[in-house]
Coordinates of C-alpha atoms in Angstrom, one line a residue:
M19 CA 177.9 49.8 64.9
Q20 CA 174.3 51.0 65.4
R21 CA 175.2 54.6 65.8
R22 CA 174.9 55.4 62.3
Q23 CA 171.3 54.1 62.1
F24 CA 169.9 56.7 64.3
I25 CA 172.6 59.3 63.9
T26 CA 170.1 61.7 63.0
G27 CA 168.6 61.7 66.7
L28 CA 170.5 60.6 69.6
G29 CA 173.5 61.4 72.6
V30 CA 176.1 61.1 76.6
L31 CA 179.3 62.1 81.8
G32 CA 179.7 63.6 86.4
A33 CA 180.8 62.7 89.6
A34 CA 181.9 59.8 91.9
A35 CA 185.8 60.5 91.5
C36 CA 186.3 58.4 94.7
A37 CA 185.2 55.5 92.5
L38 CA 188.6 55.5 90.7
G39 CA 190.0 53.8 93.8
F40 CA 187.5 51.4 94.2
R41 CA 188.8 48.0 93.5
G42 CA 185.7 45.9 93.9
V43 CA 182.0 45.9 95.0
Q44 CA 181.8 47.3 98.8
G45 CA 181.8 44.7 101.2
I46 CA 182.5 41.8 98.9
Q47 CA 185.8 40.1 98.4
R48 CA 187.0 39.5 94.7
E49 CA 187.8 35.7 95.8
A50 CA 184.2 35.3 96.7
M51 CA 183.0 36.6 93.5
F52 CA 185.0 34.6 91.2
G53 CA 188.0 32.8 92.4
A54 CA 191.0 34.2 93.3
E55 CA 192.9 36.8 91.2
P56 CA 195.5 35.3 88.5
S57 CA 198.6 34.0 90.6
D58 CA 200.8 34.0 87.4
T59 CA 203.0 37.2 88.1
K60 CA 205.9 35.7 86.1
R61 CA 207.5 37.9 83.6
V62 CA 205.3 37.7 80.4
P63 CA 206.6 38.5 76.9
S64 CA 206.7 42.0 75.9
A65 CA 203.2 42.9 74.6
L66 CA 202.1 44.6 71.2
A67 CA 203.7 48.0 71.1
V68 CA 204.2 51.0 68.9
H69 CA 207.3 50.4 66.8
P70 CA 210.0 52.6 68.2
D71 CA 211.2 53.4 64.6
N72 CA 208.0 54.1 63.0
L73 CA 205.1 55.6 65.3
R74 CA 202.5 54.6 62.5
Y75 CA 203.0 50.9 63.0
F76 CA 203.3 48.1 65.9
L77 CA 206.0 45.8 67.2
F78 CA 204.9 42.4 67.9
R79 CA 207.1 39.5 69.0
G80 CA 210.1 41.2 67.4
K81 CA 208.5 41.9 64.2
P82 CA 206.7 45.1 62.7
L83 CA 203.3 44.6 62.3
V84 CA 200.1 46.0 60.1
L85 CA 196.9 45.4 61.6
L86 CA 194.6 43.8 59.0
A87 CA 191.4 42.0 59.1
A88 CA 187.9 41.1 57.6
S89 CA 186.9 40.4 61.0
E90 CA 183.6 38.7 62.4
H91 CA 181.1 41.0 64.0
Y92 CA 182.9 40.8 67.3
G93 CA 180.6 38.5 69.1
S94 CA 183.5 35.7 69.6
I95 CA 183.2 35.9 73.5
V96 CA 179.6 37.0 74.3
N97 CA 177.9 34.5 71.8
R98 CA 177.9 31.0 73.2
R99 CA 176.9 29.5 69.7
F100 CA 180.1 31.1 67.8
D101 CA 182.7 28.7 67.2
F102 CA 185.8 31.0 67.6
D103 CA 188.4 28.3 67.1
R104 CA 187.1 28.0 63.5
Y105 CA 187.0 31.6 63.0
L106 CA 190.6 32.0 64.2
L107 CA 191.9 29.2 62.2
D108 CA 190.7 30.7 59.0
A109 CA 191.5 34.2 59.9
A110 CA 195.2 33.0 60.5
A111 CA 195.1 31.0 57.1
R112 CA 194.3 34.2 55.2
K113 CA 196.9 36.1 57.0
Q114 CA 194.9 38.2 59.1
T115 CA 196.8 39.8 62.0
V116 CA 194.0 41.2 64.3
T117 CA 190.5 40.6 65.4
R118 CA 188.0 42.9 67.5
T119 CA 186.2 41.5 70.3
F120 CA 183.4 42.9 72.4
L121 CA 183.6 42.2 76.0
L122 CA 180.2 43.1 77.3
Y123 CA 178.3 44.8 74.5
R124 CA 175.2 43.0 73.0
E125 CA 173.8 44.3 69.7
L126 CA 169.9 44.6 69.2
Q127 CA 168.7 42.1 66.7
S128 CA 167.1 43.9 63.5
P129 CA 166.4 43.2 59.9
R130 CA 169.8 44.6 58.9
N131 CA 172.4 41.7 59.1
P132 CA 170.1 39.8 61.5
Y133 CA 172.7 37.0 62.2
S134 CA 175.6 39.0 63.3
P135 CA 177.6 37.1 66.0
L136 CA 177.2 40.0 68.2
K137 CA 173.4 39.7 68.0
A138 CA 173.4 36.5 70.5
E139 CA 169.9 35.1 71.3
S140 CA 169.1 35.9 75.0
P141 CA 169.9 32.5 76.2
D142 CA 173.2 32.5 74.4
F143 CA 174.3 35.8 75.6
V144 CA 177.5 35.2 77.9
T145 CA 178.6 38.2 80.2
P146 CA 181.2 38.5 82.9
W147 CA 178.1 38.1 85.5
P148 CA 176.2 34.9 85.7
R149 CA 172.2 34.9 85.4
T150 CA 171.0 33.6 88.6
G151 CA 167.8 34.7 89.4
P152 CA 165.5 35.3 91.1
G153 CA 163.5 37.2 89.0
R154 CA 163.4 38.0 85.1
A155 CA 165.7 40.5 83.1
R156 CA 164.0 42.7 80.4
D157 CA 164.9 40.0 77.7
G158 CA 163.0 37.4 79.9
E159 CA 166.0 35.3 81.1
L160 CA 167.1 35.3 84.7
K161 CA 168.2 38.4 86.3
Y162 CA 172.1 38.9 86.5
D163 CA 173.9 38.7 90.0
L164 CA 176.7 41.5 89.7
N165 CA 178.2 40.3 93.0
R166 CA 179.6 37.3 91.4
W167 CA 181.7 36.6 88.4
N168 CA 180.6 34.0 85.5
R169 CA 183.2 31.1 85.0
E170 CA 182.1 30.3 81.5
Y171 CA 182.7 33.8 80.3
F172 CA 186.2 34.0 81.5
D173 CA 187.0 30.3 80.5
R174 CA 185.7 31.4 76.9
L175 CA 187.8 34.7 77.2
H176 CA 191.0 32.7 78.1
R177 CA 190.4 30.0 75.6
F178 CA 189.8 32.7 72.8
L179 CA 193.2 34.7 73.7
S180 CA 195.0 31.5 74.1
S181 CA 194.0 30.3 70.6
A182 CA 194.7 33.7 69.1
S183 CA 198.0 33.8 70.6
K184 CA 199.1 30.3 69.1
L185 CA 198.1 31.7 65.9
G186 CA 199.8 35.0 66.1
I187 CA 196.7 36.9 66.0
V188 CA 196.3 40.4 67.9
V189 CA 193.0 40.9 69.7
E190 CA 191.5 44.3 70.3
L191 CA 189.5 43.8 73.4
T192 CA 186.6 46.4 73.5
V193 CA 186.1 46.9 77.0
F194 CA 183.0 49.2 77.0
S195 CA 180.6 50.4 74.0
N196 CA 178.1 53.0 73.4
T197 CA 174.5 51.8 74.0
Y198 CA 172.9 53.9 71.4
S199 CA 169.2 53.9 72.5
E200 CA 166.7 52.6 74.8
D201 CA 166.0 49.2 73.4
V202 CA 169.8 48.6 73.5
W203 CA 170.3 49.6 77.1
D204 CA 167.5 47.2 77.9
L205 CA 169.9 44.3 77.1
N206 CA 172.7 45.6 79.2
P207 CA 173.5 43.5 82.6
L208 CA 174.2 47.0 84.1
R209 CA 170.8 48.3 83.7
D210 CA 168.6 48.3 87.0
A211 CA 165.9 46.0 85.6
N212 CA 168.4 43.4 84.8
N213 CA 170.5 42.8 87.8
L214 CA 169.5 41.8 91.4
Q215 CA 171.6 44.8 92.7
E216 CA 169.2 47.0 90.6
I217 CA 172.3 49.0 89.6
G218 CA 171.9 51.4 86.6
K219 CA 168.7 53.3 87.2
G220 CA 169.7 56.3 84.9
T221 CA 169.1 56.7 80.8
W222 CA 171.0 55.1 78.5
Q223 CA 173.1 58.2 78.0
E224 CA 174.5 58.2 81.3
Y225 CA 176.1 55.0 80.9
L226 CA 179.2 56.7 79.5
S227 CA 179.4 59.1 82.3
Q228 CA 180.2 59.0 86.0
R229 CA 176.6 60.7 87.1
D230 CA 175.8 57.4 88.8
P231 CA 178.2 56.5 91.3
E232 CA 177.0 52.9 92.0
L233 CA 177.2 52.2 88.2
F234 CA 180.4 53.9 87.8
G235 CA 181.8 51.6 90.8
R236 CA 180.7 48.6 88.9
Q237 CA 182.1 49.6 85.6
V238 CA 185.6 50.1 87.5
S239 CA 185.4 46.6 89.0
Y240 CA 184.4 45.2 85.8
A241 CA 187.6 46.8 84.0
R242 CA 189.9 45.9 86.6
K243 CA 188.8 42.3 86.5
I244 CA 189.1 42.1 82.6
V245 CA 192.8 43.6 83.1
Q246 CA 193.5 40.9 85.8
E247 CA 192.2 38.1 83.3
T248 CA 193.9 39.2 80.3
S249 CA 197.0 41.1 80.8
Q250 CA 199.1 38.2 80.9
Y251 CA 198.6 37.8 77.3
D252 CA 201.1 39.7 74.9
N253 CA 198.8 39.6 71.8
I254 CA 196.1 42.2 73.1
Y255 CA 195.5 46.0 73.3
Y256 CA 192.4 47.6 75.0
E257 CA 189.9 49.7 73.4
I258 CA 188.3 52.0 76.1
C259 CA 184.9 52.3 74.4
N260 CA 183.5 51.8 71.2
E261 CA 181.9 54.9 69.7
P262 CA 181.7 57.2 72.6
G263 CA 178.9 59.9 72.1
G264 CA 177.1 62.3 73.9
G265 CA 176.0 65.8 73.5
F266 CA 172.1 65.6 74.1
A267 CA 170.3 68.3 76.1
N268 CA 170.2 67.6 79.8
E269 CA 172.5 64.5 79.3
P270 CA 176.2 63.7 79.6
S271 CA 178.1 66.4 77.4
L272 CA 180.9 65.6 75.3
A273 CA 183.4 66.9 78.0
E274 CA 181.7 64.4 80.6
V275 CA 182.0 61.4 78.3
D276 CA 185.8 62.2 77.7
A277 CA 185.9 62.5 81.5
W278 CA 184.5 59.2 82.0
Q279 CA 186.9 57.7 79.3
E280 CA 189.8 59.3 80.9
S281 CA 188.7 57.8 84.3
I282 CA 188.6 54.3 82.9
A283 CA 191.6 54.6 81.0
K284 CA 193.4 55.5 84.5
V285 CA 191.9 52.4 85.9
L286 CA 193.2 50.0 83.2
R287 CA 196.6 51.7 83.6
E288 CA 196.5 51.4 87.2
E289 CA 195.4 47.9 87.1
M290 CA 198.3 47.0 84.5
K291 CA 200.8 48.7 86.5
S292 CA 199.8 46.6 89.9
L293 CA 200.2 43.6 87.7
G294 CA 203.7 44.8 86.3
R295 CA 202.2 44.7 82.8
H296 CA 201.8 47.2 80.0
H297 CA 199.5 47.3 77.3
L298 CA 198.2 49.9 74.6
L299 CA 195.1 51.7 74.9
S300 CA 193.0 52.6 71.9
G301 CA 189.8 54.5 71.0
Q302 CA 188.8 58.1 70.0
N303 CA 187.5 60.9 71.8
A304 CA 183.5 61.5 72.2
F305 CA 181.6 62.6 69.1
S306 CA 178.3 64.3 68.8
Y307 CA 175.2 62.8 67.9
K308 CA 173.9 65.9 66.4
P309 CA 174.4 65.5 62.5
E310 CA 175.2 68.8 61.9
F311 CA 178.6 68.4 64.0
S312 CA 181.7 67.2 62.7
Q313 CA 183.8 64.0 64.6
A314 CA 186.7 65.9 65.4
F315 CA 190.1 63.9 65.6
G316 CA 192.5 66.4 66.9
A317 CA 192.3 65.8 70.9
S318 CA 192.4 62.1 70.0
Y319 CA 195.9 62.4 68.5
S320 CA 197.2 65.3 70.9
G321 CA 195.9 64.0 74.2
K322 CA 197.8 61.3 76.6
M323 CA 194.5 59.1 76.9
L324 CA 195.0 57.1 73.9
D325 CA 198.0 55.3 72.5
V326 CA 196.3 54.1 69.1
V327 CA 193.6 56.0 67.4
N328 CA 190.7 54.4 66.1
V329 CA 188.6 56.0 62.9
H330 CA 185.3 54.7 62.0
P331 CA 184.8 56.2 58.6
L332 CA 181.9 58.3 58.0
P333 CA 180.9 61.8 56.8
H334 CA 182.2 64.9 58.4
L335 CA 185.3 63.9 59.9
L336 CA 187.7 66.6 61.1
L337 CA 191.3 66.8 61.2
K338 CA 193.7 69.8 61.1
G339 CA 190.9 72.0 60.0
R340 CA 189.7 70.0 57.0
E341 CA 186.3 68.1 57.1
Y342 CA 186.5 64.7 55.3
E343 CA 183.5 62.9 53.7
L344 CA 184.5 59.0 54.0
G345 CA 180.9 57.9 52.9
N346 CA 177.7 57.3 54.8
F347 CA 176.8 54.1 56.9
M348 CA 176.4 50.8 55.0
S349 CA 175.8 53.1 51.6
K350 CA 178.1 51.3 49.2
E351 CA 179.8 54.8 48.7
L352 CA 183.5 54.4 47.9
Q353 CA 184.7 57.9 48.4
L354 CA 188.2 56.5 47.6
A355 CA 190.1 60.0 47.2
E356 CA 188.4 61.4 50.4
F357 CA 189.5 58.2 52.2
R358 CA 193.0 58.5 50.8
D359 CA 193.3 62.3 52.1
F360 CA 192.2 61.7 55.4
F361 CA 194.6 58.7 56.2
L362 CA 197.6 60.7 54.7
A363 CA 196.7 63.8 56.9
A364 CA 196.5 61.0 59.7
A365 CA 199.7 59.5 58.8
K366 CA 201.3 62.9 59.9
E367 CA 200.2 62.5 63.3
P368 CA 202.3 60.8 66.2
K369 CA 200.1 57.7 67.0
P370 CA 199.0 54.8 64.9
T371 CA 195.6 55.2 63.2
V372 CA 193.2 52.1 62.6
S373 CA 190.4 52.3 60.1
D374 CA 188.6 50.3 62.8
E375 CA 185.3 48.8 61.7
D376 CA 184.8 50.4 58.1
N377 CA 181.2 50.0 57.4
A378 CA 180.7 51.4 54.0
A379 CA 179.5 48.3 52.4
S380 CA 179.7 45.4 55.3
M381 CA 176.1 44.3 54.8
Y382 CA 176.6 43.9 50.9
L383 CA 177.7 40.3 50.4
D384 CA 178.2 40.9 46.6
D385 CA 181.0 41.7 44.1
A386 CA 180.2 45.6 44.3
G387 CA 180.4 45.5 48.3
W388 CA 183.4 43.5 48.6
T389 CA 185.5 45.4 45.9
I390 CA 184.7 48.6 47.9
D391 CA 186.0 46.9 50.9
R392 CA 189.1 46.0 49.0
K393 CA 189.9 49.2 47.7
R394 CA 189.3 51.0 51.0
A395 CA 191.8 48.3 52.8
W396 CA 194.6 48.7 50.1
M397 CA 194.2 52.6 50.4
A398 CA 194.3 52.6 53.9
V399 CA 197.7 50.7 54.1
M400 CA 199.1 52.5 51.3
C401 CA 198.7 55.7 53.5
G402 CA 200.3 54.1 56.5
A403 CA 197.2 53.2 58.3
H404 CA 195.6 49.9 59.6
Y405 CA 192.2 48.4 58.6
D406 CA 189.5 46.3 59.8
F407 CA 186.1 45.8 58.2
I408 CA 183.2 43.7 59.6
D409 CA 182.6 40.6 57.2
F410 CA 178.9 40.1 57.6
S411 CA 179.3 36.7 55.9
I412 CA 180.8 35.3 59.0
Q413 CA 177.8 34.0 61.3
A414 CA 177.3 31.4 64.0
H415 CA 177.8 28.0 62.1
L416 CA 179.5 30.2 59.4
E417 CA 182.6 31.0 61.2
A418 CA 185.0 30.9 57.9
G419 CA 182.4 33.0 56.1
T420 CA 180.7 31.5 52.9
A421 CA 182.5 29.6 49.9
E422 CA 182.1 32.7 47.9
S423 CA 183.6 35.2 50.5
Q424 CA 186.4 33.0 51.0
R425 CA 187.2 32.8 47.3
K426 CA 186.5 36.7 47.1
I427 CA 187.2 39.0 50.0
R428 CA 188.9 36.9 52.4
D429 CA 191.3 35.8 49.7
W430 CA 191.6 39.4 48.8
I431 CA 192.7 40.5 52.3
K432 CA 195.0 37.6 52.3
H433 CA 196.9 39.1 49.3
L434 CA 197.1 42.5 50.7
S435 CA 198.6 41.1 53.8
G436 CA 201.2 39.1 51.8
F437 CA 201.9 42.2 49.7
I438 CA 202.5 44.7 52.4
S439 CA 204.5 42.0 54.7
S440 CA 207.0 41.7 52.0
F441 CA 207.9 45.1 52.0
D442 CA 209.8 47.0 54.6
F443 CA 207.2 49.5 55.7
I444 CA 209.0 50.3 58.8
R445 CA 211.5 52.4 56.8
A446 CA 209.0 53.8 54.5
N447 CA 206.6 56.9 54.4
P448 CA 203.2 57.7 52.7
E449 CA 205.4 59.5 50.0
Q450 CA 203.2 61.0 47.0
D451 CA 205.4 63.2 45.4
W452 CA 207.0 60.3 43.2
I453 CA 203.4 59.7 41.7
G454 CA 202.2 62.3 39.4
G455 CA 199.6 62.0 36.6
M456 CA 197.7 59.2 35.9
P457 CA 194.8 58.0 33.7
E458 CA 191.4 59.7 34.3
H459 CA 189.3 58.4 37.0
A460 CA 192.3 56.7 38.8
V461 CA 193.3 57.5 42.3
A462 CA 196.6 56.4 43.7
A463 CA 198.7 56.5 46.9
G464 CA 202.1 54.9 47.9
L465 CA 204.8 54.3 50.1
A466 CA 208.5 54.9 49.5
I467 CA 212.0 54.3 50.7
P468 CA 213.4 57.0 48.5
G469 CA 215.8 55.9 46.2
Q470 CA 215.4 52.0 47.2
D471 CA 212.2 50.9 47.3
Y472 CA 208.6 51.9 46.2
V473 CA 205.1 50.4 46.4
A474 CA 201.8 52.3 45.0
Y475 CA 198.1 51.3 44.5
V476 CA 196.1 52.6 41.6
A477 CA 192.3 52.2 41.7
D478 CA 189.2 53.4 39.9
G479 CA 187.7 56.0 41.9
R480 CA 184.3 55.9 40.5
E481 CA 181.3 55.3 42.5
I482 CA 179.1 52.3 41.6
T483 CA 176.3 54.7 40.8
D484 CA 178.7 56.0 37.7
P485 CA 177.9 53.9 34.6
G486 CA 181.8 53.7 33.7
A487 CA 182.5 52.1 37.1
G488 CA 184.7 49.1 36.6
Q489 CA 185.3 49.6 33.0
P490 CA 188.9 49.0 32.0
I491 CA 191.4 51.9 32.8
A492 CA 194.7 52.1 30.9
G493 CA 197.0 54.9 30.1
E494 CA 200.3 56.3 31.6
L495 CA 201.5 57.0 35.2
S496 CA 204.1 59.8 35.7
L497 CA 206.7 58.8 38.3
R498 CA 209.7 60.7 39.5
L499 CA 212.5 58.4 40.9
P500 CA 216.1 59.3 41.7
Q501 CA 218.6 58.4 39.2
G502 CA 219.2 54.7 38.8
D503 CA 218.2 51.5 37.5
Y504 CA 214.8 49.8 38.8
S505 CA 212.8 46.8 38.4
L506 CA 209.0 47.4 38.2
R507 CA 206.4 44.7 38.8
F508 CA 202.6 44.8 38.7
Y509 CA 200.7 42.9 41.1
S510 CA 196.9 42.1 41.0
P511 CA 195.1 42.6 44.2
V512 CA 192.2 40.0 42.9
S513 CA 194.4 37.2 42.1
G514 CA 197.4 38.0 44.2
Q515 CA 199.7 37.4 41.3
R516 CA 202.5 39.5 40.0
F517 CA 203.0 40.2 36.2
D518 CA 204.5 42.2 33.7
S519 CA 208.1 42.9 35.0
R520 CA 209.8 45.6 33.6
K521 CA 213.5 47.4 33.8
I522 CA 212.9 51.1 34.0
S523 CA 215.6 54.1 34.7
G524 CA 215.1 56.8 37.2
G525 CA 214.3 60.5 36.5
D526 CA 210.8 62.0 35.3
I527 CA 209.3 59.0 33.2
K528 CA 206.2 57.8 32.2
V529 CA 205.2 54.1 32.8
S530 CA 202.4 52.5 30.5
L531 CA 199.8 50.7 32.8
P532 CA 198.3 47.3 31.6
A533 CA 194.7 47.8 31.4
F534 CA 193.0 46.9 34.6
E535 CA 189.5 46.9 36.0
H536 CA 189.0 48.4 39.4
D537 CA 192.6 48.3 40.7
L538 CA 196.4 47.3 40.6
A539 CA 199.4 47.6 42.6
L540 CA 203.1 47.8 41.5
R541 CA 206.4 47.7 43.2
I542 CA 209.6 49.5 41.9
S543 CA 212.9 48.4 43.7
L544 CA 216.4 49.8 42.9
A545 CA 218.4 47.0 40.8
K546 CA 221.1 45.3 42.8

């Protein structure tokens, strides 16, 4: 998101603990604000859960699941002009298993990716509260009435979730987001100049804190309403906040931002419990805007606030005492070995990890950018993680992408989804010891069910600035397998085709790789 565009100068928490029990706006009944609460209290199907046999993965409708998507830019609900049915149909046809949807945030329009679905024009921005006036908000449209719920918004939300459910697509519902800057704060319905109740008089950094009790009370009311309206669906999980940041002088500290997140998480879980439902909470602990600080993930994995850890690949990610460089925002930097090493380290943690919103090359709608996305997607999955990047070819009126993106990156994601779903990844681990030496410039990772089934991904790790990047690679791959007879098949991530099947025997062996450009995959199975 926009954080990377100003990461050289930005930041974000305080009081109002009493607001945790605040179940609505004082003096106003929920029914008066927007009808009655959902009356459907019947038992719903078990929702998306962490898989009990392998904590890296998910269980959905009785089957193991890897979350994988080339997602639209999160504006399916809030942008009236976006045809989400068309988007979802294409996503399902390409075997994408997840989509990420922002429930409140509106991104500032800018020359970079100007047609993002999350950059709705002011008349087309749909929020939980209706624009009624009197008076005009900062964007020139009518002010919001925070004492009422917007029926159009919740109708869109239900239609979206119902459609996704029928297609078997999981939805990550992003409840809150960083507001990033004064200009973006200007677009938020919870800023004082934008609503009739004059809620939200503080700085944009204070939005992710409890410093303003009235603002926090409205956030709580909104969070409860979201759970009331959506917890009936089995194909959802909630992200507490997208990219929570803090640490500016005199503004909320990282500890304050995380205290706010803990409070919102408590609200979400309380409301789910009151409805007899359970859904996973995802996100990350607060990061510092100061560029010299690393983004640390230890607390995200060790604490109880999160069930799922979202990682936005960037420079200076710290895990278990090591700092990883996963590439700068919109840089076309591949950083494949660092990317692999980070997610291999994350695979040892007790929670699923999602490479959530990989923006290394999203805005580059060309072969070079899409190849970077493909390589990082495969590498994340081969390391036991899940993967989502923003496909900027998807816009309002282009909800299935362009003809070129469909032939390339959208089909490439389909091939990866088909490949991993054909493998029993629940019984596998991100084992690397069985993969030894390889040709120069190659980077590899793999999953293994020792002695039975193995999959590996081998890719050219050179950056696009290297004159040799993309030139054919050939040579030998050293493997260490238990004794036995195996079948070896190669697989093209580009075409989705299997080729060059061979019979091999276990032990310390060398396999001659077919010459490849950029990447190839292989599967080794014990002969029956």
